[in-house]
PDB file of C-alpha atoms in Angstrom:
ATOM      1  CA  MET A   1       0.004  -0.004   0.013  1.00  0.00           C
ATOM      2  CA  LEU A   2       2.751   2.366   0.763  1.00  0.00           C
ATOM      3  CA  ASN A   3       4.504   1.540  -2.337  1.00  0.00           C
ATOM      4  CA  LYS A   4       1.283   2.361  -4.347  1.00  0.00           C
ATOM      5  CA  LYS A   5       0.862   5.766  -2.726  1.00  0.00           C
ATOM      6  CA  LYS A   6       4.505   6.585  -3.402  1.00  0.00           C
ATOM      7  CA  LYS A   7       3.997   5.609  -6.916  1.00  0.00           C
ATOM      8  CA  ASN A   8       1.059   7.869  -7.279  1.00  0.00           C
ATOM      9  CA  LYS A   9       2.923  10.744  -5.847  1.00  0.00           C
ATOM     10  CA  MET A  10       5.762  10.124  -8.112  1.00  0.00           C
ATOM     11  CA  GLU A  11       3.466  10.042 -11.049  1.00  0.00           C
ATOM     12  CA  VAL A  12       2.035  13.393 -10.115  1.00  0.00           C
ATOM     13  CA  ASN A  13       5.450  14.850  -9.505  1.00  0.00           C
ATOM     14  CA  GLN A  14       6.782  13.274 -12.601  1.00  0.00           C
ATOM     15  CA  ASN A  15       3.814  14.763 -14.866  1.00  0.00           C
ATOM     16  CA  PRO A  16       3.956  18.492 -14.295  1.00  0.00           C
ATOM     17  CA  GLU A  17       2.236  18.923 -17.650  1.00  0.00           C
ATOM     18  CA  ASN A  18      -0.854  17.314 -16.406  1.00  0.00           C
ATOM     19  CA  THR A  19      -1.090  19.687 -13.409  1.00  0.00           C
ATOM     20  CA  GLU A  20      -0.556  22.678 -15.686  1.00  0.00           C
ATOM     21  CA  GLN A  21      -3.322  21.424 -18.004  1.00  0.00           C
ATOM     22  CA  ASN A  22      -5.641  21.007 -15.059  1.00  0.00           C
ATOM     23  CA  GLU A  23      -4.979  24.553 -13.845  1.00  0.00           C
ATOM     24  CA  THR A  24      -5.493  25.924 -17.346  1.00  0.00           C
ATOM     25  CA  LEU A  25      -8.793  24.156 -17.651  1.00  0.00           C
ATOM     26  CA  HIS A  26      -9.842  25.424 -14.282  1.00  0.00           C
ATOM     27  CA  GLU A  27      -8.935  29.071 -15.341  1.00  0.00           C
ATOM     28  CA  ASN A  28     -10.836  28.747 -18.570  1.00  0.00           C
ATOM     29  CA  GLU A  29     -13.984  27.552 -16.858  1.00  0.00           C
ATOM     30  CA  THR A  30     -13.676  30.441 -14.369  1.00  0.00           C
ATOM     31  CA  ASP A  31     -13.250  32.917 -17.196  1.00  0.00           C
ATOM     32  CA  LYS A  32     -16.249  31.434 -19.024  1.00  0.00           C
ATOM     33  CA  ASN A  33     -18.327  31.738 -15.942  1.00  0.00           C
ATOM     34  CA  GLU A  34     -17.279  35.298 -15.625  1.00  0.00           C
ATOM     35  CA  VAL A  35     -18.085  36.186 -19.142  1.00  0.00           C
ATOM     36  CA  SER A  36     -21.510  34.526 -18.922  1.00  0.00           C
ATOM     37  CA  ASP A  37     -22.157  36.470 -15.717  1.00  0.00           C
ATOM     38  CA  GLY A  38     -21.105  39.564 -17.446  1.00  0.00           C
ATOM     39  CA  LEU A  39     -23.388  38.998 -20.358  1.00  0.00           C
ATOM     40  CA  GLU A  40     -26.410  38.217 -18.086  1.00  0.00           C
ATOM     41  CA  GLU A  41     -25.665  41.451 -16.196  1.00  0.00           C
ATOM     42  CA  GLY A  42     -25.408  43.364 -19.527  1.00  0.00           C
ATOM     43  CA  SER A  43     -28.537  41.935 -20.755  1.00  0.00           C
ATOM     44  CA  GLU A  44     -30.221  42.960 -17.551  1.00  0.00           C
ATOM     45  CA  GLU A  45     -28.815  46.397 -17.710  1.00  0.00           C
ATOM     46  CA  SER A  46     -29.930  46.923 -21.501  1.00  0.00           C
ATOM     47  CA  SER A  47     -33.447  45.691 -21.045  1.00  0.00           C
ATOM     48  CA  PRO A  48     -34.651  48.846 -19.278  1.00  0.00           C
ATOM     49  CA  GLU A  49     -33.185  50.939 -22.071  1.00  0.00           C
ATOM     50  CA  ASN A  50     -35.007  48.907 -24.629  1.00  0.00           C
ATOM     51  CA  LYS A  51     -38.206  49.379 -22.737  1.00  0.00           C
ATOM     52  CA  GLU A  52     -37.702  53.035 -22.550  1.00  0.00           C
ATOM     53  CA  SER A  53     -37.060  53.258 -26.305  1.00  0.00           C
ATOM     54  CA  GLN A  54     -40.056  51.246 -27.011  1.00  0.00           C
ATOM     55  CA  VAL A  55     -42.272  53.437 -24.774  1.00  0.00           C
ATOM     56  CA  SER A  56     -40.646  56.553 -26.493  1.00  0.00           C
ATOM     57  CA  ASP A  57     -41.629  55.234 -29.954  1.00  0.00           C
ATOM     58  CA  GLU A  58     -45.141  54.492 -28.820  1.00  0.00           C
ATOM     59  CA  ASP A  59     -45.374  58.020 -27.455  1.00  0.00           C
ATOM     60  CA  LYS A  60     -44.117  59.402 -30.780  1.00  0.00           C
ATOM     61  CA  LEU A  61     -46.706  57.411 -32.688  1.00  0.00           C
ATOM     62  CA  LYS A  62     -49.504  58.481 -30.482  1.00  0.00           C
ATOM     63  CA  ALA A  63     -48.477  62.149 -30.772  1.00  0.00           C
ATOM     64  CA  GLU A  64     -48.255  61.891 -34.570  1.00  0.00           C
ATOM     65  CA  SER A  65     -51.708  60.109 -34.755  1.00  0.00           C
ATOM     66  CA  THR A  66     -53.202  62.884 -32.542  1.00  0.00           C
ATOM     67  CA  GLU A  67     -51.653  65.484 -34.825  1.00  0.00           C
ATOM     68  CA  TRP A  68     -53.023  64.039 -37.932  1.00  0.00           C
ATOM     69  CA  GLN A  69     -56.481  63.636 -36.294  1.00  0.00           C
ATOM     70  CA  ASN A  70     -56.431  67.366 -35.427  1.00  0.00           C
ATOM     71  CA  LYS A  71     -55.404  68.342 -38.922  1.00  0.00           C
ATOM     72  CA  TYR A  72     -58.225  66.230 -40.406  1.00  0.00           C
ATOM     73  CA  LEU A  73     -60.758  67.689 -38.132  1.00  0.00           C
ATOM     74  CA  ARG A  74     -59.571  71.149 -38.998  1.00  0.00           C
ATOM     75  CA  LEU A  75     -59.794  70.578 -42.735  1.00  0.00           C
ATOM     76  CA  TYR A  76     -63.149  68.912 -42.412  1.00  0.00           C
ATOM     77  CA  ALA A  77     -64.368  71.918 -40.589  1.00  0.00           C
ATOM     78  CA  GLU A  78     -62.993  74.382 -43.046  1.00  0.00           C
ATOM     79  CA  PHE A  79     -64.478  72.334 -45.956  1.00  0.00           C
ATOM     80  CA  ASP A  80     -67.902  72.259 -44.176  1.00  0.00           C
ATOM     81  CA  ASN A  81     -67.811  76.024 -43.805  1.00  0.00           C
ATOM     82  CA  PHE A  82     -66.688  76.432 -47.463  1.00  0.00           C
ATOM     83  CA  LYS A  83     -69.590  74.441 -48.592  1.00  0.00           C
ATOM     84  CA  ARG A  84     -72.041  76.332 -46.500  1.00  0.00           C
ATOM     85  CA  ARG A  85     -70.498  79.654 -47.599  1.00  0.00           C
ATOM     86  CA  THR A  86     -70.687  78.723 -51.303  1.00  0.00           C
ATOM     87  CA  SER A  87     -74.244  77.421 -51.131  1.00  0.00           C
ATOM     88  CA  LYS A  88     -75.443  80.662 -49.444  1.00  0.00           C
ATOM     89  CA  GLU A  89     -73.610  82.804 -52.111  1.00  0.00           C
ATOM     90  CA  ARG A  90     -75.086  80.721 -54.865  1.00  0.00           C
ATOM     91  CA  LEU A  91     -78.485  81.085 -53.433  1.00  0.00           C
ATOM     92  CA  GLU A  92     -78.113  84.887 -53.147  1.00  0.00           C
ATOM     93  CA  LEU A  93     -76.760  84.963 -56.636  1.00  0.00           C
ATOM     94  CA  LEU A  94     -79.853  83.161 -57.965  1.00  0.00           C
ATOM     95  CA  GLN A  95     -82.115  85.524 -56.029  1.00  0.00           C
ATOM     96  CA  ILE A  96     -80.481  88.680 -57.571  1.00  0.00           C
ATOM     97  CA  ALA A  97     -79.318  87.257 -60.946  1.00  0.00           C
ATOM     98  CA  GLY A  98     -82.256  88.905 -62.764  1.00  0.00           C
ATOM     99  CA  LYS A  99     -82.017  92.269 -61.028  1.00  0.00           C
ATOM    100  CA  ASP A 100     -80.371  94.006 -64.080  1.00  0.00           C
ATOM    101  CA  VAL A 101     -82.846  92.483 -66.510  1.00  0.00           C
ATOM    102  CA  ILE A 102     -85.828  93.417 -64.396  1.00  0.00           C
ATOM    103  CA  SER A 103     -84.478  96.974 -63.892  1.00  0.00           C
ATOM    104  CA  ASP A 104     -84.252  97.411 -67.608  1.00  0.00           C
ATOM    105  CA  LEU A 105     -87.629  96.008 -68.140  1.00  0.00           C
ATOM    106  CA  LEU A 106     -89.272  98.504 -65.722  1.00  0.00           C
ATOM    107  CA  THR A 107     -89.167 101.167 -68.500  1.00  0.00           C
ATOM    108  CA  VAL A 108     -91.209  98.888 -70.833  1.00  0.00           C
ATOM    109  CA  LEU A 109     -93.585  98.307 -68.017  1.00  0.00           C
ATOM    110  CA  ASP A 110     -93.935 102.130 -67.744  1.00  0.00           C
ATOM    111  CA  ASP A 111     -94.553 102.277 -71.525  1.00  0.00           C
ATOM    112  CA  PHE A 112     -97.313  99.679 -71.302  1.00  0.00           C
ATOM    113  CA  GLU A 113     -99.072 101.671 -68.565  1.00  0.00           C
ATOM    114  CA  ARG A 114     -98.930 104.828 -70.557  1.00  0.00           C
ATOM    115  CA  ALA A 115    -100.237 103.051 -73.681  1.00  0.00           C
ATOM    116  CA  GLN A 116    -103.136 101.554 -71.634  1.00  0.00           C
ATOM    117  CA  LYS A 117    -104.114 105.032 -70.448  1.00  0.00           C
ATOM    118  CA  SER A 118    -103.909 106.454 -73.943  1.00  0.00           C
ATOM    119  CA  ILE A 119    -106.086 103.559 -75.327  1.00  0.00           C
ATOM    120  CA  GLU A 120    -108.915 104.473 -73.118  1.00  0.00           C
ATOM    121  CA  THR A 121    -109.456 107.838 -74.665  1.00  0.00           C
ATOM    122  CA  ALA A 122    -107.899 107.096 -78.187  1.00  0.00           C
ATOM    123  CA  THR A 123    -109.975 107.431 -81.257  1.00  0.00           C
ATOM    124  CA  ASP A 124    -107.228 106.809 -83.853  1.00  0.00           C
ATOM    125  CA  VAL A 125    -106.592 103.075 -84.058  1.00  0.00           C
ATOM    126  CA  VAL A 126    -103.497 103.491 -86.263  1.00  0.00           C
ATOM    127  CA  ALA A 127    -101.829 105.630 -83.562  1.00  0.00           C
ATOM    128  CA  VAL A 128    -102.595 102.929 -80.908  1.00  0.00           C
ATOM    129  CA  LYS A 129    -101.079 100.168 -83.105  1.00  0.00           C
ATOM    130  CA  GLU A 130     -97.927 102.189 -83.667  1.00  0.00           C
ATOM    131  CA  GLY A 131     -97.580 102.688 -79.939  1.00  0.00           C
ATOM    132  CA  VAL A 132     -97.936  99.091 -79.141  1.00  0.00           C
ATOM    133  CA  THR A 133     -95.309  98.219 -81.973  1.00  0.00           C
ATOM    134  CA  LEU A 134     -92.876 100.697 -80.457  1.00  0.00           C
ATOM    135  CA  VAL A 135     -93.270  99.076 -76.968  1.00  0.00           C
ATOM    136  CA  GLN A 136     -92.679  95.684 -78.535  1.00  0.00           C
ATOM    137  CA  HIS A 137     -89.555  96.775 -80.309  1.00  0.00           C
ATOM    138  CA  LYS A 138     -88.141  98.373 -77.263  1.00  0.00           C
ATOM    139  CA  LEU A 139     -88.844  95.095 -75.231  1.00  0.00           C
ATOM    140  CA  LYS A 140     -87.122  92.999 -77.929  1.00  0.00           C
ATOM    141  CA  SER A 141     -84.196  95.346 -77.983  1.00  0.00           C
ATOM    142  CA  ILE A 142     -83.642  95.115 -74.256  1.00  0.00           C
ATOM    143  CA  LEU A 143     -83.880  91.371 -74.380  1.00  0.00           C
ATOM    144  CA  ASN A 144     -81.411  91.090 -77.189  1.00  0.00           C
ATOM    145  CA  GLN A 145     -78.974  93.097 -75.343  1.00  0.00           C
ATOM    146  CA  LYS A 146     -79.230  90.505 -72.633  1.00  0.00           C
ATOM    147  CA  GLY A 147     -78.411  87.626 -75.041  1.00  0.00           C
ATOM    148  CA  LEU A 148     -81.910  86.555 -76.091  1.00  0.00           C
ATOM    149  CA  LYS A 149     -82.441  85.478 -79.723  1.00  0.00           C
ATOM    150  CA  GLU A 150     -85.541  84.354 -81.562  1.00  0.00           C
ATOM    151  CA  MET A 151     -85.283  81.035 -83.470  1.00  0.00           C
ATOM    152  CA  GLU A 152     -86.071  81.220 -87.185  1.00  0.00           C
ATOM    153  CA  SER A 153     -87.857  77.901 -87.764  1.00  0.00           C
ATOM    154  CA  ILE A 154     -90.337  78.188 -90.703  1.00  0.00           C
ATOM    155  CA  GLY A 155     -88.848  76.645 -93.768  1.00  0.00           C
ATOM    156  CA  LYS A 156     -85.978  74.963 -91.926  1.00  0.00           C
ATOM    157  CA  GLU A 157     -85.185  71.260 -91.555  1.00  0.00           C
ATOM    158  CA  PHE A 158     -86.868  69.782 -88.473  1.00  0.00           C
ATOM    159  CA  ASP A 159     -84.302  69.590 -85.663  1.00  0.00           C
ATOM    160  CA  ALA A 160     -85.315  67.820 -82.467  1.00  0.00           C
ATOM    161  CA  ASP A 161     -82.570  69.839 -80.575  1.00  0.00           C
ATOM    162  CA  LEU A 162     -84.419  72.925 -81.449  1.00  0.00           C
ATOM    163  CA  HIS A 163     -87.966  72.245 -82.325  1.00  0.00           C
ATOM    164  CA  GLU A 164     -90.858  70.366 -80.660  1.00  0.00           C
ATOM    165  CA  GLY A 165     -93.031  68.795 -83.252  1.00  0.00           C
ATOM    166  CA  ILE A 166     -96.697  69.201 -82.412  1.00  0.00           C
ATOM    167  CA  THR A 167     -98.130  67.595 -85.596  1.00  0.00           C
ATOM    168  CA  SER A 168     -97.408  66.920 -89.240  1.00  0.00           C
ATOM    169  CA  ILE A 169     -99.607  67.694 -92.250  1.00  0.00           C
ATOM    170  CA  PRO A 170     -99.081  66.951 -95.952  1.00  0.00           C
ATOM    171  CA  ALA A 171     -96.490  69.189 -97.350  1.00  0.00           C
ATOM    172  CA  PRO A 172     -97.759  71.678 -99.936  1.00  0.00           C
ATOM    173  CA  SER A 173     -94.620  70.896-102.097  1.00  0.00           C
ATOM    174  CA  ALA A 174     -92.077  68.273-102.192  1.00  0.00           C
ATOM    175  CA  ASP A 175     -89.283  70.469-100.972  1.00  0.00           C
ATOM    176  CA  LEU A 176     -91.028  71.044 -97.727  1.00  0.00           C
ATOM    177  CA  LYS A 177     -91.254  67.442 -96.735  1.00  0.00           C
ATOM    178  CA  GLY A 178     -89.503  67.026 -93.343  1.00  0.00           C
ATOM    179  CA  LYS A 179     -89.274  70.865 -92.823  1.00  0.00           C
ATOM    180  CA  VAL A 180     -91.117  73.272 -90.624  1.00  0.00           C
ATOM    181  CA  ILE A 181     -94.325  74.446 -92.367  1.00  0.00           C
ATOM    182  CA  ASP A 182     -95.835  76.597 -89.542  1.00  0.00           C
ATOM    183  CA  GLU A 183     -94.880  77.772 -86.116  1.00  0.00           C
ATOM    184  CA  LEU A 184     -97.297  77.732 -83.155  1.00  0.00           C
ATOM    185  CA  GLU A 185     -95.031  79.221 -80.519  1.00  0.00           C
ATOM    186  CA  LYS A 186     -91.609  80.815 -81.066  1.00  0.00           C
ATOM    187  CA  GLY A 187     -88.474  79.289 -79.734  1.00  0.00           C
ATOM    188  CA  TYR A 188     -85.839  81.349 -78.022  1.00  0.00           C
ATOM    189  CA  LEU A 189     -82.043  80.998 -77.453  1.00  0.00           C
ATOM    190  CA  LEU A 190     -80.181  82.704 -74.490  1.00  0.00           C
ATOM    191  CA  ASN A 191     -76.463  83.080 -75.298  1.00  0.00           C
ATOM    192  CA  ASP A 192     -76.847  80.352 -77.983  1.00  0.00           C
ATOM    193  CA  LYS A 193     -78.502  77.961 -75.525  1.00  0.00           C
ATOM    194  CA  VAL A 194     -82.087  76.865 -75.932  1.00  0.00           C
ATOM    195  CA  ILE A 195     -84.400  78.171 -73.210  1.00  0.00           C
ATOM    196  CA  ARG A 196     -87.591  77.306 -75.056  1.00  0.00           C
ATOM    197  CA  PHE A 197     -88.080  74.939 -77.918  1.00  0.00           C
ATOM    198  CA  ALA A 198     -90.226  76.150 -80.899  1.00  0.00           C
ATOM    199  CA  LYS A 199     -93.537  74.356 -81.274  1.00  0.00           C
ATOM    200  CA  VAL A 200     -93.902  73.611 -84.929  1.00  0.00           C
ATOM    201  CA  ILE A 201     -96.005  71.714 -87.610  1.00  0.00           C
ATOM    202  CA  ILE A 202     -93.949  69.469 -89.932  1.00  0.00           C
ATOM    203  CA  GLY A 203     -94.547  68.721 -93.537  1.00  0.00           C
ATOM    204  CA  ALA A 204     -95.004  65.088 -94.255  1.00  0.00           C
TER     205      ALA A 204
END
């Protein structure tokens, strides 16, 4: 037994390389443990920072969302006010659109009143006719200045965009077939747009 113990001691003493290797392995394990501990500590230290950055990003997004919502509400309110204002202005414009025309027609109304008074005591029919004709020409002149034009329909080809066919009769001549023979009601254009179709009789 003593001999075996001595041999073991001798082997240990004779193999210093083994002891050095054992010490190196022990040191490496210690270093690894220290590194792992350091990593764990580092991860623990960095996690609050990550949480703070996430919180700050959420706050930024919430702030941006609130800002966009406010901008949308302001734009919607402005557009709503614009719609109300324009509709009110359009209504007012329609109400006073005919002001100039009516003002000019008041003189014609005055002429008609004077003609009516003169007719009551008039004995000369020719003079009365001339007075009425003058008033009619004045009225037409005012309306022409405002862009009103009479349609010339008799003898023209029937056009559904301008004429309203009331009836058709046999054409007195071959060249009048499909054309307007007579006019029951005049058609009118205002600034080259139809405001009243001419009611006509068509040759068949």
